PDB file of C-alpha atoms in Angstrom:
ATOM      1  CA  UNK O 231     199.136  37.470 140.003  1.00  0.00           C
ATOM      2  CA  UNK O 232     198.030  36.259 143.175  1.00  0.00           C
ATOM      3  CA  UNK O 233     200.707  33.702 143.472  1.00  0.00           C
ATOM      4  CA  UNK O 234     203.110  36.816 143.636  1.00  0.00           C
ATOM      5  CA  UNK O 235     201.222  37.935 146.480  1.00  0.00           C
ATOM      6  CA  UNK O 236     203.752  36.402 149.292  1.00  0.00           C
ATOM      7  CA  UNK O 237     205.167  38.938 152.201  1.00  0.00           C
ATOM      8  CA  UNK O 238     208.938  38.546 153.557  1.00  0.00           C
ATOM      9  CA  UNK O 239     209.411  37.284 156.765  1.00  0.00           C
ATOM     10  CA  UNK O 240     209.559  40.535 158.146  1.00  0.00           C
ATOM     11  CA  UNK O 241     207.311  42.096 156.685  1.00  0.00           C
ATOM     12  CA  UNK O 242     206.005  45.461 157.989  1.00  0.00           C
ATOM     13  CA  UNK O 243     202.651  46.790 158.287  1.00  0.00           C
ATOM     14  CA  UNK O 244     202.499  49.078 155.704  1.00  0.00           C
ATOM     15  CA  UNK O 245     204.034  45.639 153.326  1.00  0.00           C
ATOM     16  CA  UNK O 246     201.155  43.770 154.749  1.00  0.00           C
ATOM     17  CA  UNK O 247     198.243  46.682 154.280  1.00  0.00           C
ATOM     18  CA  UNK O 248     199.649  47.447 150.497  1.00  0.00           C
ATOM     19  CA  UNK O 249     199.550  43.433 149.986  1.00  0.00           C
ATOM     20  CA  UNK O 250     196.216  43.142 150.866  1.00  0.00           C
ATOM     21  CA  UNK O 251     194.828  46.093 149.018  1.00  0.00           C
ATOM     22  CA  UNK O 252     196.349  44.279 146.401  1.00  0.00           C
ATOM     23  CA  UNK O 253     194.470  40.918 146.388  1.00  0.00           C
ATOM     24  CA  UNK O 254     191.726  42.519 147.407  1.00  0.00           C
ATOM     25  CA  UNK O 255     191.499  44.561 144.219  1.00  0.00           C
ATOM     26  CA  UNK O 256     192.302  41.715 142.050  1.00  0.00           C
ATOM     27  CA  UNK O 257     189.284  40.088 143.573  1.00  0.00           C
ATOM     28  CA  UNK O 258     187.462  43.042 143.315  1.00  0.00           C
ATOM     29  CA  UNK O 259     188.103  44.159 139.707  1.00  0.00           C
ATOM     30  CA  UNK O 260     189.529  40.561 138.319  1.00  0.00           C
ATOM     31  CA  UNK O 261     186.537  38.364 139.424  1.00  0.00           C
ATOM     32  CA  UNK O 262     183.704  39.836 141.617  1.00  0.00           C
ATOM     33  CA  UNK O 263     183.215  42.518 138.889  1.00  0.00           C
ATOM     34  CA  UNK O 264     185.444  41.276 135.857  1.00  0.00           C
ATOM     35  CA  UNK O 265     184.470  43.172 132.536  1.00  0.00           C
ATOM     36  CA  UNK O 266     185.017  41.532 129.091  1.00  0.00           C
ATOM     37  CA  UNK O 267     188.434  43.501 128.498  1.00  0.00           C
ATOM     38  CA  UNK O 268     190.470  40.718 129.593  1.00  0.00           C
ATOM     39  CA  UNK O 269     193.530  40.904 131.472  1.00  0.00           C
ATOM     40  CA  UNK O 270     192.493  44.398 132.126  1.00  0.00           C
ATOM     41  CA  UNK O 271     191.317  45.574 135.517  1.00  0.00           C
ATOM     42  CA  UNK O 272     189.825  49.170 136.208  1.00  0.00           C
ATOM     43  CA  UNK O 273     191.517  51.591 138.787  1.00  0.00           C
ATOM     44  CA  UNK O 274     187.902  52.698 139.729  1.00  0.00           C
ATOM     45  CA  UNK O 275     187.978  50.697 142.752  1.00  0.00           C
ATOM     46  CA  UNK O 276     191.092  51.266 144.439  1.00  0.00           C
ATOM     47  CA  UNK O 277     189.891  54.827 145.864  1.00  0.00           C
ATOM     48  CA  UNK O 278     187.416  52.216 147.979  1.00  0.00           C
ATOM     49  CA  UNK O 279     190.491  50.032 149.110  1.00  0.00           C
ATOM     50  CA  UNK O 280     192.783  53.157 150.993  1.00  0.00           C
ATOM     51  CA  UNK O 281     190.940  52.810 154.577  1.00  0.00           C
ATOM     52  CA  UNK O 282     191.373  49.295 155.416  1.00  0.00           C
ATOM     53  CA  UNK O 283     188.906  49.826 158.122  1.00  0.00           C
ATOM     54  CA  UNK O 284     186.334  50.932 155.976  1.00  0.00           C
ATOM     55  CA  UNK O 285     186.411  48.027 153.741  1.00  0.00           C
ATOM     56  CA  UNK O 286     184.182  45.747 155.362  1.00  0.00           C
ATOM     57  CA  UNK O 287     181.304  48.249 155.782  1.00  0.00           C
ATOM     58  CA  UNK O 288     180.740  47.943 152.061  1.00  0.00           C
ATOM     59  CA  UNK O 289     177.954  45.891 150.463  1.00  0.00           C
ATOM     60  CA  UNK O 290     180.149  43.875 148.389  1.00  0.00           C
ATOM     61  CA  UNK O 291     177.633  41.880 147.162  1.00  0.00           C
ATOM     62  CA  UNK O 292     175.095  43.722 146.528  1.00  0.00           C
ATOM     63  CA  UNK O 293     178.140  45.522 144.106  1.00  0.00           C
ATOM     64  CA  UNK O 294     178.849  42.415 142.783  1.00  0.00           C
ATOM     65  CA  UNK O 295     175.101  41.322 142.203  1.00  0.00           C
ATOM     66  CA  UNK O 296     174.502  44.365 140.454  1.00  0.00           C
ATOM     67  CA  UNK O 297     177.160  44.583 138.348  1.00  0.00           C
ATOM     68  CA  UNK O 298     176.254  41.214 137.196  1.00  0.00           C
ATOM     69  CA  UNK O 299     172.844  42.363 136.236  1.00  0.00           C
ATOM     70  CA  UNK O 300     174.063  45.078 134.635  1.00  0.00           C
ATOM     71  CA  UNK O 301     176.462  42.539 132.403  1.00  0.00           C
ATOM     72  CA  UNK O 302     173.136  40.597 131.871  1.00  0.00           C
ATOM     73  CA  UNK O 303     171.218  43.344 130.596  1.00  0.00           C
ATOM     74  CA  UNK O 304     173.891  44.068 128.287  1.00  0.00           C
ATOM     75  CA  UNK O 305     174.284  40.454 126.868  1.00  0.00           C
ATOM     76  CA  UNK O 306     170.860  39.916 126.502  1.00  0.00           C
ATOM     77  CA  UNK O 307     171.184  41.732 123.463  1.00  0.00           C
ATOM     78  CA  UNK O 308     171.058  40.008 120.682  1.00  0.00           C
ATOM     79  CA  UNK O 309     174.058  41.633 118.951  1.00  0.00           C
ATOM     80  CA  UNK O 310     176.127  40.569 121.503  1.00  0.00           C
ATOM     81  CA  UNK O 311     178.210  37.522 122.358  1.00  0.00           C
ATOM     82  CA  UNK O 312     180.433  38.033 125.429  1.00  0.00           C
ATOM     83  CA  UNK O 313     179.341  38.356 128.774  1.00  0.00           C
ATOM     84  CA  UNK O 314     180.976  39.849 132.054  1.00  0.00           C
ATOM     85  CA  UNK O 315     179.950  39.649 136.018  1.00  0.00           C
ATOM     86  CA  UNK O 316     180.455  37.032 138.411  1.00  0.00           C
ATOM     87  CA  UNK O 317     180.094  34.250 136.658  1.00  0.00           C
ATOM     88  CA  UNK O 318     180.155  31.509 139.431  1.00  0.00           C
ATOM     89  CA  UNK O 319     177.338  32.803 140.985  1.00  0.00           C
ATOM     90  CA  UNK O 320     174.859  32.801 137.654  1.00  0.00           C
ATOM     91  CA  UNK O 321     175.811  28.942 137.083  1.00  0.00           C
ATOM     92  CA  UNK O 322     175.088  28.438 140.808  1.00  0.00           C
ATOM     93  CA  UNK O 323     171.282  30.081 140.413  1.00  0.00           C
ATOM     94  CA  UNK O 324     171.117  28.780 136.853  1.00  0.00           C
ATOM     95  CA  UNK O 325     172.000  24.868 137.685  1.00  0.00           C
ATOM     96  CA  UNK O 326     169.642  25.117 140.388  1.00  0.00           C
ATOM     97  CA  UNK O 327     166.308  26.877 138.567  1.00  0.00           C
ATOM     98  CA  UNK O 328     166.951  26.165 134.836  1.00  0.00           C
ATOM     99  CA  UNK O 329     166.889  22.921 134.426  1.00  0.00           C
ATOM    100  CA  UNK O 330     167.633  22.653 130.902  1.00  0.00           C
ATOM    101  CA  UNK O 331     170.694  24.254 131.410  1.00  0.00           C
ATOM    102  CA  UNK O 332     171.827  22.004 134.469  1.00  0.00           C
ATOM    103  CA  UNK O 333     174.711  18.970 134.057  1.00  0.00           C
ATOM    104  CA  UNK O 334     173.305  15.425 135.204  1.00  0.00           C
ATOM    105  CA  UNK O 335     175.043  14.879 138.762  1.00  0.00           C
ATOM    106  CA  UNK O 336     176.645  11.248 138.536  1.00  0.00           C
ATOM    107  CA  UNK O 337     178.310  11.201 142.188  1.00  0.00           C
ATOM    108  CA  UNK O 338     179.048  13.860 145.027  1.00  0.00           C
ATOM    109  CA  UNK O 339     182.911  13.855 144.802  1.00  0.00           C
ATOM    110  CA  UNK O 340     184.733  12.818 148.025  1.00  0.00           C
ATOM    111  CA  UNK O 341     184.480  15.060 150.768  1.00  0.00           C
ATOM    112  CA  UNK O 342     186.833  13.472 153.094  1.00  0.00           C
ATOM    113  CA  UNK O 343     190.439  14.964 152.301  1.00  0.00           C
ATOM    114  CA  UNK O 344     189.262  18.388 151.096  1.00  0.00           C
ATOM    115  CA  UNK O 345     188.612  22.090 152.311  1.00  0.00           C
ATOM    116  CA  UNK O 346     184.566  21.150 152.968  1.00  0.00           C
ATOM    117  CA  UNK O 347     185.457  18.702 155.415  1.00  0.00           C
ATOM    118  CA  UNK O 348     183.600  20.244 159.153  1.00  0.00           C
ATOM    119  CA  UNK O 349     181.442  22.833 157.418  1.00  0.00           C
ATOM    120  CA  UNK O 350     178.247  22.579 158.907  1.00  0.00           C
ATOM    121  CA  UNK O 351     175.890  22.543 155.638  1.00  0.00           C
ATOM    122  CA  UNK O 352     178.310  23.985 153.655  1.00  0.00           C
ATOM    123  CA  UNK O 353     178.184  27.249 151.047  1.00  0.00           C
ATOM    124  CA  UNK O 354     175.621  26.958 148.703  1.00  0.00           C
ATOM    125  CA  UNK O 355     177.803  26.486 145.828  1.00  0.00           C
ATOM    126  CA  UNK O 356     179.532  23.508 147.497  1.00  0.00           C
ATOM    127  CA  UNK O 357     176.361  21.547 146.564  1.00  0.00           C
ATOM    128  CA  UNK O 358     177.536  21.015 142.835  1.00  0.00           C
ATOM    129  CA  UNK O 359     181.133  19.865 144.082  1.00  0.00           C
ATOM    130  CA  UNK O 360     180.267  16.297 142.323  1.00  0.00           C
ATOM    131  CA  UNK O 361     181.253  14.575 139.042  1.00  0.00           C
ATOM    132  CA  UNK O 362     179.205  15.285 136.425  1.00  0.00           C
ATOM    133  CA  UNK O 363     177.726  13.696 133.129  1.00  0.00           C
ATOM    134  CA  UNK O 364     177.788  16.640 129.988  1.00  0.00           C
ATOM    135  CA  UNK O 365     175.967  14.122 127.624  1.00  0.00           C
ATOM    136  CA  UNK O 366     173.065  15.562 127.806  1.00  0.00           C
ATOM    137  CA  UNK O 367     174.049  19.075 128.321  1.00  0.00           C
ATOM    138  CA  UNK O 368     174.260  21.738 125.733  1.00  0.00           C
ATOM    139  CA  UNK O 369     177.947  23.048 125.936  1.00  0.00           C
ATOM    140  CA  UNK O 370     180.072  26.155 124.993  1.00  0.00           C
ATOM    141  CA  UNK O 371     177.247  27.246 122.084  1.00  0.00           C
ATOM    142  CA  UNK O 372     175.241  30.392 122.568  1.00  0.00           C
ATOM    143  CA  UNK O 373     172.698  30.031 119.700  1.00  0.00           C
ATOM    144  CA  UNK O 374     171.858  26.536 121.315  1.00  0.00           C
ATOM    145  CA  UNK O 375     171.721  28.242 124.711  1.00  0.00           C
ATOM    146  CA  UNK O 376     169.464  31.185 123.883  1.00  0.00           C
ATOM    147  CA  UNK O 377     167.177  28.771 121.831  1.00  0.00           C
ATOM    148  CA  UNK O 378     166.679  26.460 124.732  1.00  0.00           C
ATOM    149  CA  UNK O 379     166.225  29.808 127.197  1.00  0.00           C
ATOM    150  CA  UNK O 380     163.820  30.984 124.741  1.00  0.00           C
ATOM    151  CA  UNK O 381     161.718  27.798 124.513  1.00  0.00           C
ATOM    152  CA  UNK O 382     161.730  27.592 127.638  1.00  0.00           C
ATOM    153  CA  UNK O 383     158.158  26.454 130.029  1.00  0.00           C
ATOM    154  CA  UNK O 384     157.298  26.971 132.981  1.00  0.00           C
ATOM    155  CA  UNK O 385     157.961  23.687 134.574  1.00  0.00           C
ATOM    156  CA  UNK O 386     161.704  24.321 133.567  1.00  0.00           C
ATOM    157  CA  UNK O 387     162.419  26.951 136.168  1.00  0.00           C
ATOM    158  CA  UNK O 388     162.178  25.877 139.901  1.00  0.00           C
ATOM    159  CA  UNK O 389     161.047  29.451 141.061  1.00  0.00           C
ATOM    160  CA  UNK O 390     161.019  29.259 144.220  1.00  0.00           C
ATOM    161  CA  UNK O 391     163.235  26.959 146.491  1.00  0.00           C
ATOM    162  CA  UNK O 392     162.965  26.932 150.670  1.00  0.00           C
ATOM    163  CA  UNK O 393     165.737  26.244 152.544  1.00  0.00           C
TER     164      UNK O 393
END
């Protein structure tokens, strides 16, 4: 969908407002608080997108951080097998405190010809932009994943990390 997101040359301001609402709201409903349903995204958050001004005076994400607790609360059951949120932040957190869950980093990938190049420390996330080595890493199986999780010690969670 967002590749269909391109504006004519002349493009008026009402085209460009209505195109942004647009990717906004896919970002919005598609990934920052994506649902299980699939291709489906929910209307409740285009009311929030009409003042373009207003926009950026929401707490984005704190909405997106609790959403995703919400979606862990819910798939912490053990009846369930799907989960929903922002999923790129949870592996972030989760490769950097859980260590049982984290791949083995065999080289930071080159940084020279790519969009990190001049950021002063970078995002967070751009941390794990390396080439990893799965071997040892449980994979794509959620009875192995809870199990580990549950047998979890202390000295497998880094609780608290400065900066």
């Amino acid at each position: 969908m967002l590749e269909q997101l391109q504006l004519p040359d002349l493009a008026t301001q009402d085209m460009i407002n209505q195109m942004a609402r647009c990717y906004m709201f896919r970002m919005i409903a598609g990934m920052m608080m994506a649902d299980t349903s699939g291709n489906y995204l929910k209307l409740m958050y285009l009311p929030m997108l009409e003042d373009l001004n207003v926009v950026s005076c929401y707490s984005w994400g704190s909405a997106t951080l609790a959403c995703l607790y919400r979606f862990l609360c819910k798939a912490s059951q053990s009846n369930q097998n799907e989960i929903a949120g922002f999923l790129p932040l949870l592996q972030i957190w989760a490769w950097k405190r859980v260590t049982v869950l984290r791949p083995q980093v065999i080289a930071q990938k080159d940084t020279k010809n790519n969009f990190l190049v001049g950021l002063p420390r970078g995002p967070h996330a751009t941390r794990w932009f390396a080439h990893f080595n799965w071997t040892d890493t449980t994979k794509h199986v959620l009875k192995v994943f809870r199990d580990a999780l549950d047998s979890m010690t202390e000295d497998q969670v880094r609780w608290y990390i400065g900066f």
